[in-house]
Amino acid sequence: MRQTGLAPEAADWVRPEVALAWRRCLEDHALPVGGDRAAGPRRVLPSAAKDLGGVDVAALLERIGPLLQGTQLSFLVAGPDATVLCLAENCLGACPALRDLMCRGGDWREEVLGNNGLGTAALLGEPAAFTGCEHFSERLHAFSTVGYPLESSAGRPWGVLGLVGERSVGAPILLSVMGLIVRLLNAEAPLRFPDSLGAVLRSRRSEPPAPEPSPVGPRPSAYRDVLTENLVRQAVRLQARNIPILITGESGVGKEHLVRLVHAAGCRSNGPLVAINCASIPRDLIESELFGYEGGSFTGARSHGKPGSFLLADKGMLFLDEIGDMSFDLQATLLRVLENSEFVPVGGAKPIRVDVHVVAATNVRLLDAVEQGRFRRDLYYRLNGAQLRIPPLRERPDQRELIEFLLAKECELAGVPLKRLSREVSELFARHPWPGNIRELRNVLRTLVSFSVDEVVTVADLPADFLDELTSAEGHGKGPAPTPPIARPASALSAVPSLEDWECLAIESALQQSGGNVAETARTLGISRSTLYCKLRRYNLMPERRCR
């Protein structure tokens, strides 16, 4: 992740829940890799309530406390927003890394701290458990955390129970202790509990459990990504003959995803897959990253040295992403390695021979870089043993089916009923240039799933930057002029709609759906009523019949 800035796919070395949580931390919460966001001033909470959701908190702590004595575990009770309300047997409050968390008002939200038991359980509404380096933030790598969300008898979120212990304790032990606590509560408190805790922490290599009948309605018909299947089939044949592969395509089309599929399906699936982003590593360090170095070979080097990516990928695959950004002087060294499969570590004297299948990827035209003198022609033809191009999303013939499939996938991940796009939104998607390709599409769909409260996704649910991007692209002649999904009563749209035009259309659409109810319209749009009234006056949408 430090090298690529991307969350890993759910490979066999990381649980799918962890990979998904890391993706949220990077893409949704915009957290720095390995870090967290400094929380604001600690919330000043009122005096501890004696009764929360029908539970006597004092009695709860009195019963739970003795169970944890001598265990080096801390028990937390947090609200629905993962803010700590009270603690029992706070053994870890003195730890410097947890000092601002193991106290009343401590903020465990995932968007602030990264994935953790309490914050993730509060966000997803289901039990969550993480151990050591499964936490996104390095400050939690020394600990294990478990969170268990609770609902009141009325079905409303009540809060989260959490356990925190040292990493050596392990999440399985914490889950067992939490199971005992839940059973005690279940016998006394009017609370509803999610399904089994044991399903939270699956074996990393175990087969996924058989899917249960979904309560959210039928799934769409199975979608086959024929384009990707054909590319994988071609790449596997090339790999069997050890022919280097150059993958081209715009940013976000899924080049790394294709490489992982090829690795899983090819003859080197039992070997390692090592990915390195040539654009994210400083030019003076990329040689040591690729070839490693001997101990003490330069200032700051480890005393025992470090193996490079070529050695780590021996008997497997090496994926060189953004190869066009590799420094020119290193390209000659890389060419020699590709020619004879030998390299010499930095500071070393003895060559090392490896068996590596090299796959390179770029989102620029390498031939242009060759003509400009930025890329060696001989290296280009050595890497370009065979070239596979992934088309951009706007050129894919199966765009509509792919969008429906990914929308269903996001609904499944979010645990919400299956949604479908309205005709107006489908037309906008078909006209959109998608400069970020599938990566951008998944971000938009994730936002729609979060914003939309109805089964049908409408224009009002679309993020403003998506509409602005579409307007800008069509204003530069990259597509036909958009047809407004609903008519404007006061004034006609200009030939090139502005962001304000789209905002007005979104408000009108939401008003129509709510039957003119301003309060419901504000909730749908996610803004306050005062803000909505200002926009209604600005766009002359304030007839008496609509103001309720």
Coordinates of C-alpha atoms in Angstrom, one line a residue:
M1 CA 0.0 0.0 0.0
R2 CA 2.9 2.4 0.7
Q3 CA 4.3 1.7 -2.8
T4 CA 1.1 1.9 -4.8
G5 CA -1.3 3.9 -2.6
L6 CA -4.0 1.3 -3.4
A7 CA -5.7 -1.2 -1.1
P8 CA -5.0 -4.8 -2.0
E9 CA -7.5 -7.0 -3.5
A10 CA -8.9 -9.7 -1.2
A11 CA -5.9 -12.0 -1.7
D12 CA -5.4 -15.1 0.4
W13 CA -2.9 -13.2 2.7
V14 CA -5.5 -10.7 3.9
R15 CA -9.1 -11.2 5.0
P16 CA -11.7 -9.8 2.6
E17 CA -13.1 -7.7 5.5
V18 CA -9.7 -6.2 6.0
A19 CA -9.1 -5.4 2.3
L20 CA -12.6 -3.8 2.1
A21 CA -11.9 -1.7 5.3
W22 CA -8.5 -0.5 4.0
R23 CA -10.2 0.5 0.7
R24 CA -12.7 2.6 2.7
C25 CA -9.9 4.2 4.7
L26 CA -8.1 5.2 1.4
E27 CA -10.9 6.1 -0.9
D28 CA -13.8 7.1 1.4
H29 CA -12.0 8.6 4.4
A30 CA -8.9 9.8 2.6
L31 CA -6.6 8.7 5.4
P32 CA -2.8 8.7 4.9
V33 CA -1.4 5.2 4.5
G34 CA -0.6 3.8 8.0
G35 CA -2.0 6.9 9.7
D36 CA -5.1 8.4 11.1
R37 CA -6.8 11.8 11.2
A38 CA -6.1 13.9 14.3
A39 CA -9.4 14.2 16.1
G40 CA -10.7 17.6 17.2
P41 CA -11.2 18.5 20.8
R42 CA -12.5 15.6 22.9
R43 CA -16.3 15.7 23.1
V44 CA -17.6 17.0 26.5
L45 CA -20.2 14.5 27.4
P46 CA -22.9 14.9 30.1
S47 CA -22.6 12.9 33.2
A48 CA -22.9 9.2 32.5
A49 CA -26.4 8.1 32.0
K50 CA -27.7 5.4 34.4
D51 CA -29.9 3.9 31.7
L52 CA -29.1 3.5 28.0
G53 CA -31.5 1.8 25.7
G54 CA -33.1 0.0 28.6
V55 CA -29.8 -1.2 30.0
D56 CA -28.7 -0.3 33.5
V57 CA -25.1 0.8 32.7
A58 CA -24.0 0.8 36.3
A59 CA -25.2 -2.7 36.8
L60 CA -23.6 -3.7 33.5
L61 CA -20.2 -2.4 34.4
E62 CA -20.5 -3.9 37.9
R63 CA -21.1 -7.3 36.4
I64 CA -18.5 -7.1 33.5
G65 CA -15.7 -5.6 35.5
P66 CA -14.9 -8.7 37.7
L67 CA -14.8 -10.9 34.6
L68 CA -11.9 -8.9 33.2
Q69 CA -9.8 -8.5 36.3
G70 CA -6.3 -9.8 35.6
T71 CA -6.9 -10.2 31.9
Q72 CA -5.3 -7.0 30.7
L73 CA -8.4 -6.3 28.7
S74 CA -10.4 -3.0 28.6
F75 CA -14.2 -3.0 28.1
L76 CA -15.8 0.1 26.5
V77 CA -19.4 1.1 26.0
A78 CA -19.7 3.5 23.1
G79 CA -22.6 5.4 21.5
P80 CA -23.9 4.8 17.9
D81 CA -21.2 7.2 16.7
A82 CA -18.4 5.2 18.3
T83 CA -17.8 7.8 21.0
V84 CA -16.8 6.2 24.3
L85 CA -19.5 6.7 27.0
C86 CA -18.1 4.7 29.8
L87 CA -15.3 2.1 30.6
A88 CA -14.7 -0.9 32.8
E89 CA -11.4 -2.3 33.9
N90 CA -9.5 0.2 31.9
C91 CA -6.1 -1.5 31.8
L92 CA -4.8 0.3 28.7
G93 CA -5.6 3.8 29.6
A94 CA -2.0 4.6 30.4
C95 CA -0.7 3.5 27.0
P96 CA 0.6 6.6 25.1
A97 CA -1.0 5.4 21.8
L98 CA -4.4 5.0 23.5
R99 CA -4.4 7.8 26.0
D100 CA -6.9 10.0 24.0
L101 CA -9.1 7.0 23.2
M102 CA -9.5 5.1 26.4
C103 CA -11.5 7.7 28.1
R104 CA -15.0 9.2 28.0
G105 CA -15.4 11.1 24.8
G106 CA -12.7 9.1 23.0
D107 CA -13.4 9.1 19.2
W108 CA -13.1 5.6 17.6
R109 CA -14.9 6.4 14.4
E110 CA -13.5 4.6 11.3
E111 CA -13.2 7.8 9.3
V112 CA -10.9 9.3 12.1
L113 CA -9.0 6.3 13.4
G114 CA -9.1 3.9 10.5
N115 CA -10.7 0.4 10.7
N116 CA -11.0 -0.8 14.3
G117 CA -13.4 -3.0 16.2
L118 CA -15.6 -0.2 17.7
G119 CA -15.6 2.2 14.8
T120 CA -16.1 -0.4 12.0
A121 CA -18.9 -2.1 14.0
A122 CA -20.6 1.3 14.5
L123 CA -20.3 2.1 10.8
L124 CA -21.4 -1.3 9.4
G125 CA -23.9 -2.3 12.1
E126 CA -22.3 -5.7 12.4
P127 CA -19.6 -7.2 14.6
A128 CA -16.0 -6.4 13.7
A129 CA -12.6 -7.7 14.9
F130 CA -9.1 -6.8 14.0
T131 CA -5.7 -7.9 15.2
G132 CA -2.3 -6.1 15.0
C133 CA -1.4 -5.0 11.5
E134 CA -5.0 -5.6 10.2
H135 CA -5.6 -2.1 11.7
F136 CA -5.1 0.6 9.1
S137 CA -3.5 3.0 11.6
E138 CA 0.0 2.1 12.9
R139 CA -1.0 3.3 16.4
L140 CA -3.2 0.3 16.8
H141 CA -0.8 -2.3 15.5
A142 CA 0.2 -3.3 19.0
F143 CA -3.5 -4.1 19.9
S144 CA -6.5 -6.2 19.1
T145 CA -9.9 -4.7 19.0
V146 CA -13.5 -6.1 18.9
G147 CA -16.7 -4.2 18.5
Y148 CA -20.3 -5.5 18.8
P149 CA -23.2 -3.3 17.8
L150 CA -26.5 -3.4 19.7
E151 CA -30.0 -2.3 18.9
S152 CA -32.8 -1.4 21.2
S153 CA -36.1 -3.4 21.3
A154 CA -37.5 -0.7 19.0
G155 CA -34.9 -1.6 16.3
R156 CA -32.9 1.7 16.7
P157 CA -29.1 1.7 17.1
W158 CA -28.2 1.7 20.8
G159 CA -24.4 1.7 20.8
V160 CA -21.4 -0.5 20.6
L161 CA -19.7 -2.8 23.1
G162 CA -15.9 -3.0 22.6
L163 CA -13.0 -4.9 23.9
V164 CA -9.4 -3.8 23.5
G165 CA -6.3 -5.9 24.4
E166 CA -2.7 -6.3 23.5
R167 CA -2.0 -7.9 20.1
S168 CA -0.7 -11.0 21.8
V169 CA -4.2 -11.7 23.2
G170 CA -5.6 -12.0 19.6
A171 CA -9.0 -11.3 18.3
P172 CA -10.3 -14.9 18.8
I173 CA -9.8 -14.6 22.6
L174 CA -11.5 -11.2 22.6
L175 CA -14.4 -12.7 20.6
S176 CA -14.8 -15.5 23.1
V177 CA -14.9 -13.0 26.0
M178 CA -17.3 -10.8 24.1
G179 CA -19.5 -13.8 23.4
L180 CA -19.8 -14.4 27.2
I181 CA -20.6 -10.7 27.8
V182 CA -23.3 -10.8 25.1
R183 CA -24.9 -13.9 26.6
L184 CA -25.1 -12.2 30.0
L185 CA -26.7 -9.2 28.4
N186 CA -29.1 -11.3 26.3
A187 CA -30.5 -12.8 29.4
E188 CA -31.2 -9.5 31.1
A189 CA -31.5 -6.6 28.6
P190 CA -34.2 -5.8 26.0
L191 CA -31.6 -5.7 23.2
R192 CA -31.3 -7.3 19.8
F193 CA -28.1 -8.8 18.7
P194 CA -26.6 -9.5 15.3
D195 CA -25.8 -13.0 14.2
S196 CA -23.0 -15.2 15.4
L197 CA -19.8 -13.6 16.5
G198 CA -17.8 -16.5 15.2
A199 CA -18.5 -15.6 11.6
V200 CA -16.6 -12.3 12.0
L201 CA -13.1 -13.8 12.1
R202 CA -12.7 -16.3 9.3
S203 CA -9.7 -18.3 8.4
R204 CA -7.7 -16.5 5.8
R205 CA -7.6 -19.6 3.5
S206 CA -11.0 -21.1 4.3
E207 CA -13.7 -21.3 1.7
P208 CA -16.4 -18.6 2.0
P209 CA -19.6 -19.8 3.6
A210 CA -22.5 -20.7 1.4
P211 CA -24.6 -17.7 0.7
E212 CA -27.9 -17.5 2.6
P213 CA -31.2 -16.4 0.9
S214 CA -31.0 -12.6 0.6
P215 CA -33.8 -10.7 2.3
V216 CA -33.4 -7.8 -0.1
G217 CA -34.9 -9.3 -3.2
P218 CA -33.6 -11.3 -6.2
R219 CA -30.2 -10.7 -7.5
P220 CA -29.6 -9.6 -11.1
S221 CA -28.7 -12.2 -13.7
A222 CA -25.1 -13.3 -13.6
Y223 CA -22.7 -11.0 -15.4
R224 CA -19.7 -12.3 -17.3
D225 CA -16.8 -9.9 -18.0
V226 CA -16.0 -11.5 -21.3
L227 CA -13.5 -8.8 -22.2
T228 CA -11.4 -9.4 -19.1
E229 CA -11.8 -13.2 -19.5
N230 CA -10.3 -13.0 -23.0
L231 CA -7.4 -10.8 -21.8
V232 CA -6.7 -13.2 -18.9
R233 CA -6.7 -16.2 -21.3
Q234 CA -4.3 -14.5 -23.7
A235 CA -2.0 -13.5 -20.8
V236 CA -1.9 -17.0 -19.3
R237 CA -0.7 -18.4 -22.7
L238 CA 2.0 -15.7 -22.9
Q239 CA 3.1 -16.5 -19.3
A240 CA 3.5 -20.2 -20.1
R241 CA 6.1 -19.2 -22.7
N242 CA 7.6 -16.6 -20.4
I243 CA 6.9 -13.7 -22.8
P244 CA 7.0 -10.3 -21.2
I245 CA 3.6 -8.5 -21.2
L246 CA 3.0 -4.8 -21.5
I247 CA -0.5 -3.7 -20.4
T248 CA -1.7 -0.4 -21.6
G249 CA -4.8 1.6 -20.7
E250 CA -6.0 4.8 -19.0
S251 CA -5.7 5.3 -15.3
G252 CA -8.4 3.4 -13.4
V253 CA -9.3 0.8 -16.1
G254 CA -8.1 -2.1 -13.8
K255 CA -4.6 -3.0 -14.9
E256 CA -3.5 -4.2 -11.5
H257 CA -6.7 -6.2 -11.2
L258 CA -6.0 -7.9 -14.5
V259 CA -2.5 -8.8 -13.3
R260 CA -3.8 -10.4 -10.1
L261 CA -6.3 -12.5 -12.2
V262 CA -3.5 -13.6 -14.5
H263 CA -1.4 -14.6 -11.5
A264 CA -4.2 -16.6 -10.0
A265 CA -5.0 -18.4 -13.2
G266 CA -1.5 -18.9 -14.6
C267 CA 1.3 -21.4 -14.2
R268 CA 3.0 -19.3 -11.6
S269 CA 0.0 -19.1 -9.2
N270 CA 2.0 -20.9 -6.5
G271 CA 4.8 -18.3 -6.7
P272 CA 4.7 -14.8 -5.3
L273 CA 3.3 -11.7 -7.0
V274 CA 5.3 -8.6 -6.3
A275 CA 3.9 -5.2 -7.4
I276 CA 5.9 -2.0 -7.5
N277 CA 4.8 1.4 -8.6
C278 CA 7.7 3.0 -10.4
A279 CA 6.1 6.5 -10.1
S280 CA 5.7 6.4 -6.3
I281 CA 9.3 5.6 -5.4
P282 CA 12.0 8.3 -5.4
R283 CA 14.3 8.0 -8.4
D284 CA 17.4 7.5 -6.1
L285 CA 15.7 4.6 -4.3
I286 CA 14.1 2.6 -7.1
E287 CA 17.3 0.7 -7.8
S288 CA 17.6 -0.6 -4.3
E289 CA 13.8 -1.4 -4.3
L290 CA 14.2 -3.5 -7.5
F291 CA 17.5 -5.2 -6.8
G292 CA 18.0 -4.9 -3.1
Y293 CA 21.3 -3.9 -1.3
E294 CA 24.0 -5.4 0.8
G295 CA 24.3 -4.4 4.5
G296 CA 26.0 -1.1 5.1
S297 CA 26.2 -0.3 1.4
F298 CA 25.1 3.3 2.0
T299 CA 24.1 5.7 4.8
G300 CA 20.9 4.6 6.4
A301 CA 21.0 1.0 5.0
R302 CA 20.1 -1.9 7.2
S303 CA 23.0 -3.7 8.6
H304 CA 21.8 -7.0 7.3
G305 CA 20.8 -5.7 3.9
K306 CA 17.5 -6.0 2.1
P307 CA 16.2 -8.2 -0.7
G308 CA 14.8 -6.4 -3.7
S309 CA 11.6 -7.0 -5.6
F310 CA 13.3 -9.2 -8.3
L311 CA 14.5 -11.6 -5.6
L312 CA 11.2 -11.5 -3.7
A313 CA 9.4 -12.4 -7.0
D314 CA 11.6 -15.4 -7.8
K315 CA 9.5 -18.2 -9.3
G316 CA 6.6 -15.8 -9.5
M317 CA 5.6 -12.5 -11.2
L318 CA 6.9 -9.0 -10.9
F319 CA 4.4 -6.2 -11.8
L320 CA 6.1 -2.9 -12.8
D321 CA 3.3 -0.3 -12.8
E322 CA 3.8 3.1 -14.3
I323 CA 6.9 1.9 -16.1
G324 CA 7.0 5.1 -18.2
D325 CA 8.1 7.0 -15.1
M326 CA 11.3 5.0 -14.5
S327 CA 14.4 7.1 -14.5
F328 CA 16.4 6.9 -17.8
D329 CA 19.7 5.8 -16.3
L330 CA 18.0 2.8 -14.5
Q331 CA 16.4 1.6 -17.7
A332 CA 19.7 0.2 -19.0
T333 CA 20.2 -1.8 -15.8
L334 CA 16.7 -3.1 -16.0
L335 CA 17.3 -4.1 -19.7
R336 CA 20.3 -6.2 -18.7
V337 CA 18.3 -8.0 -16.0
L338 CA 15.5 -8.8 -18.5
E339 CA 18.0 -10.1 -21.0
N340 CA 20.0 -12.5 -18.8
S341 CA 17.8 -12.8 -15.6
E342 CA 20.7 -11.8 -13.4
F343 CA 21.3 -8.7 -11.3
V344 CA 23.8 -7.4 -8.7
P345 CA 22.4 -5.9 -5.5
V346 CA 23.5 -2.3 -4.6
G347 CA 26.9 -2.6 -2.9
G348 CA 27.2 -6.2 -3.9
A349 CA 29.7 -8.0 -6.1
K350 CA 28.2 -11.4 -6.9
P351 CA 25.3 -11.6 -9.5
I352 CA 22.1 -13.3 -8.5
R353 CA 20.0 -15.3 -10.9
V354 CA 16.2 -15.3 -10.7
D355 CA 13.3 -16.8 -12.6
V356 CA 10.7 -14.0 -12.9
H357 CA 7.9 -13.3 -15.3
V358 CA 7.8 -9.5 -15.8
V359 CA 4.5 -7.7 -16.5
A360 CA 4.7 -3.9 -17.0
A361 CA 1.9 -1.4 -17.2
T362 CA 1.5 2.2 -18.3
N363 CA -1.2 4.8 -18.9
V364 CA 0.9 6.8 -21.4
R365 CA 2.1 6.1 -24.9
L366 CA 5.6 4.7 -24.5
L367 CA 6.4 5.2 -28.2
D368 CA 5.9 9.0 -27.7
A369 CA 8.3 8.8 -24.7
V370 CA 10.7 6.9 -26.9
E371 CA 10.5 9.6 -29.6
Q372 CA 11.0 12.3 -27.0
G373 CA 14.1 10.6 -25.6
R374 CA 12.6 9.8 -22.2
F375 CA 12.4 6.0 -22.7
R376 CA 14.9 3.6 -24.2
R377 CA 13.8 2.1 -27.5
D378 CA 15.5 -1.3 -26.8
L379 CA 13.8 -1.5 -23.4
Y380 CA 10.4 -0.7 -24.9
Y381 CA 10.7 -3.6 -27.4
R382 CA 12.1 -5.9 -24.6
L383 CA 9.1 -5.2 -22.4
N384 CA 6.6 -5.2 -25.3
G385 CA 6.9 -8.9 -25.9
A386 CA 3.1 -8.8 -26.2
Q387 CA 0.8 -5.8 -25.6
L388 CA -2.6 -6.1 -24.0
R389 CA -4.8 -3.0 -24.1
I390 CA -7.7 -2.5 -21.6
P391 CA -10.2 -0.1 -23.2
P392 CA -11.6 2.8 -21.2
L393 CA -15.0 2.5 -19.7
R394 CA -16.6 4.8 -22.2
E395 CA -15.6 2.4 -25.0
R396 CA -16.7 -0.8 -23.4
P397 CA -19.7 -2.5 -25.3
D398 CA -20.9 -4.0 -22.0
Q399 CA -20.9 -0.7 -20.1
R400 CA -24.5 -0.9 -19.0
E401 CA -24.2 -4.5 -17.8
L402 CA -21.0 -3.7 -16.0
I403 CA -22.6 -0.8 -14.2
E404 CA -25.6 -2.9 -13.1
F405 CA -23.3 -5.6 -11.8
L406 CA -21.1 -3.2 -9.8
L407 CA -24.2 -1.4 -8.4
A408 CA -25.5 -4.8 -7.2
K409 CA -22.1 -5.5 -5.7
E410 CA -22.0 -2.2 -3.8
C411 CA -25.5 -2.8 -2.5
E412 CA -24.4 -6.2 -1.3
L413 CA -21.3 -4.8 0.4
A414 CA -23.3 -2.1 2.1
G415 CA -26.0 -4.5 3.2
V416 CA -28.9 -2.5 1.6
P417 CA -31.7 -3.6 -0.7
L418 CA -30.9 -3.9 -4.4
K419 CA -31.2 -0.6 -6.2
R420 CA -31.6 0.3 -9.8
L421 CA -30.8 3.4 -11.9
S422 CA -33.6 5.6 -13.2
R423 CA -33.8 6.2 -16.9
E424 CA -32.4 9.7 -16.5
V425 CA -29.4 8.5 -14.5
S426 CA -28.7 5.7 -17.0
E427 CA -28.7 8.3 -19.8
L428 CA -26.3 10.5 -17.9
F429 CA -24.0 7.5 -17.2
A430 CA -24.0 6.6 -20.9
R431 CA -23.0 10.2 -21.9
H432 CA -20.4 10.6 -19.1
P433 CA -16.7 10.5 -20.3
W434 CA -15.6 8.6 -17.2
P435 CA -12.0 10.0 -17.1
G436 CA -11.4 7.9 -14.0
N437 CA -12.9 4.8 -15.6
I438 CA -13.9 1.9 -13.3
R439 CA -12.2 3.4 -10.3
E440 CA -14.4 6.6 -10.7
L441 CA -17.5 4.5 -11.4
R442 CA -17.1 2.5 -8.2
N443 CA -16.7 5.7 -6.2
V444 CA -19.8 7.2 -7.8
L445 CA -21.9 4.0 -7.2
R446 CA -20.7 3.8 -3.6
T447 CA -21.9 7.4 -3.1
L448 CA -25.2 6.6 -4.7
V449 CA -25.8 3.6 -2.5
S450 CA -25.1 5.8 0.6
F451 CA -27.2 8.8 -0.5
S452 CA -30.2 7.1 -2.1
V453 CA -33.0 6.2 0.3
D454 CA -35.3 4.7 -2.4
E455 CA -35.1 1.7 -4.6
V456 CA -34.6 3.8 -7.7
V457 CA -31.6 6.1 -7.9
T458 CA -32.5 9.5 -9.3
V459 CA -30.6 12.5 -10.5
A460 CA -31.0 14.1 -7.0
D461 CA -28.7 11.3 -5.6
L462 CA -25.8 12.1 -8.0
P463 CA -22.8 13.8 -6.5
A464 CA -22.3 17.4 -7.6
D465 CA -18.7 16.8 -8.9
F466 CA -20.0 14.0 -11.2
L467 CA -22.5 16.4 -12.8
D468 CA -19.9 19.2 -13.0
E469 CA -17.5 16.8 -14.7
L470 CA -20.2 15.8 -17.3
T471 CA -21.1 19.4 -17.9
S472 CA -17.5 20.4 -18.4
A473 CA -16.8 17.5 -20.8
E474 CA -19.8 18.3 -22.9
G475 CA -19.0 22.0 -22.9
H476 CA -15.7 21.1 -24.6
G477 CA -17.5 19.1 -27.3
K478 CA -16.8 15.6 -25.9
G479 CA -20.4 14.6 -26.0
P480 CA -23.9 15.6 -27.0
A481 CA -25.7 18.4 -25.2
P482 CA -27.5 16.9 -22.2
T483 CA -31.3 16.6 -22.2
P484 CA -32.7 17.7 -18.9
P485 CA -34.5 14.9 -17.1
I486 CA -37.3 17.2 -16.0
A487 CA -38.7 20.4 -17.4
R488 CA -37.8 23.8 -15.9
P489 CA -41.0 25.8 -15.3
A490 CA -39.4 29.2 -14.9
S491 CA -36.6 29.3 -17.4
A492 CA -35.1 27.1 -20.1
L493 CA -31.7 25.5 -19.7
S494 CA -28.8 27.1 -21.5
A495 CA -27.2 25.1 -24.3
V496 CA -24.4 24.1 -21.9
P497 CA -25.9 23.5 -18.5
S498 CA -24.0 24.9 -15.6
L499 CA -23.6 23.3 -12.2
E500 CA -26.4 25.6 -10.9
D501 CA -28.7 24.2 -13.6
W502 CA -28.0 20.6 -12.4
E503 CA -28.6 21.7 -8.8
C504 CA -31.9 23.2 -9.8
L505 CA -32.9 20.0 -11.6
A506 CA -31.9 17.9 -8.6
I507 CA -34.0 20.0 -6.3
E508 CA -37.0 19.9 -8.6
S509 CA -36.7 16.1 -8.9
A510 CA -36.6 15.7 -5.1
L511 CA -39.5 18.1 -4.7
Q512 CA -41.6 16.0 -7.2
Q513 CA -40.8 12.8 -5.4
S514 CA -41.8 14.3 -2.0
G515 CA -45.0 15.8 -3.4
G516 CA -43.7 19.3 -2.5
N517 CA -42.8 18.5 1.1
V518 CA -39.9 20.8 1.8
A519 CA -38.8 18.9 5.0
E520 CA -38.7 15.6 3.2
T521 CA -36.9 17.2 0.2
A522 CA -34.2 18.6 2.5
R523 CA -33.7 15.1 4.0
T524 CA -33.4 13.5 0.6
L525 CA -30.8 16.1 -0.6
G526 CA -28.9 15.9 2.7
I527 CA -29.2 19.7 3.5
S528 CA -31.0 21.7 6.1
R529 CA -34.4 23.3 5.5
S530 CA -33.0 26.8 5.8
T531 CA -30.4 26.0 3.0
L532 CA -33.2 24.5 0.9
Y533 CA -35.4 27.5 1.3
C534 CA -32.5 29.8 0.1
K535 CA -32.0 27.6 -3.0
L536 CA -35.8 27.6 -3.7
R537 CA -35.9 31.4 -3.6
R538 CA -32.7 31.6 -5.8
Y539 CA -34.2 29.3 -8.5
N540 CA -37.7 30.8 -8.2
L541 CA -39.2 27.4 -7.1
M542 CA -41.4 28.8 -4.3
P543 CA -45.1 28.5 -5.4
E544 CA -47.5 28.3 -2.5
R545 CA -48.7 24.9 -3.4
R546 CA -45.2 23.5 -2.9
C547 CA -44.4 25.1 0.4
R548 CA -45.5 22.9 3.2

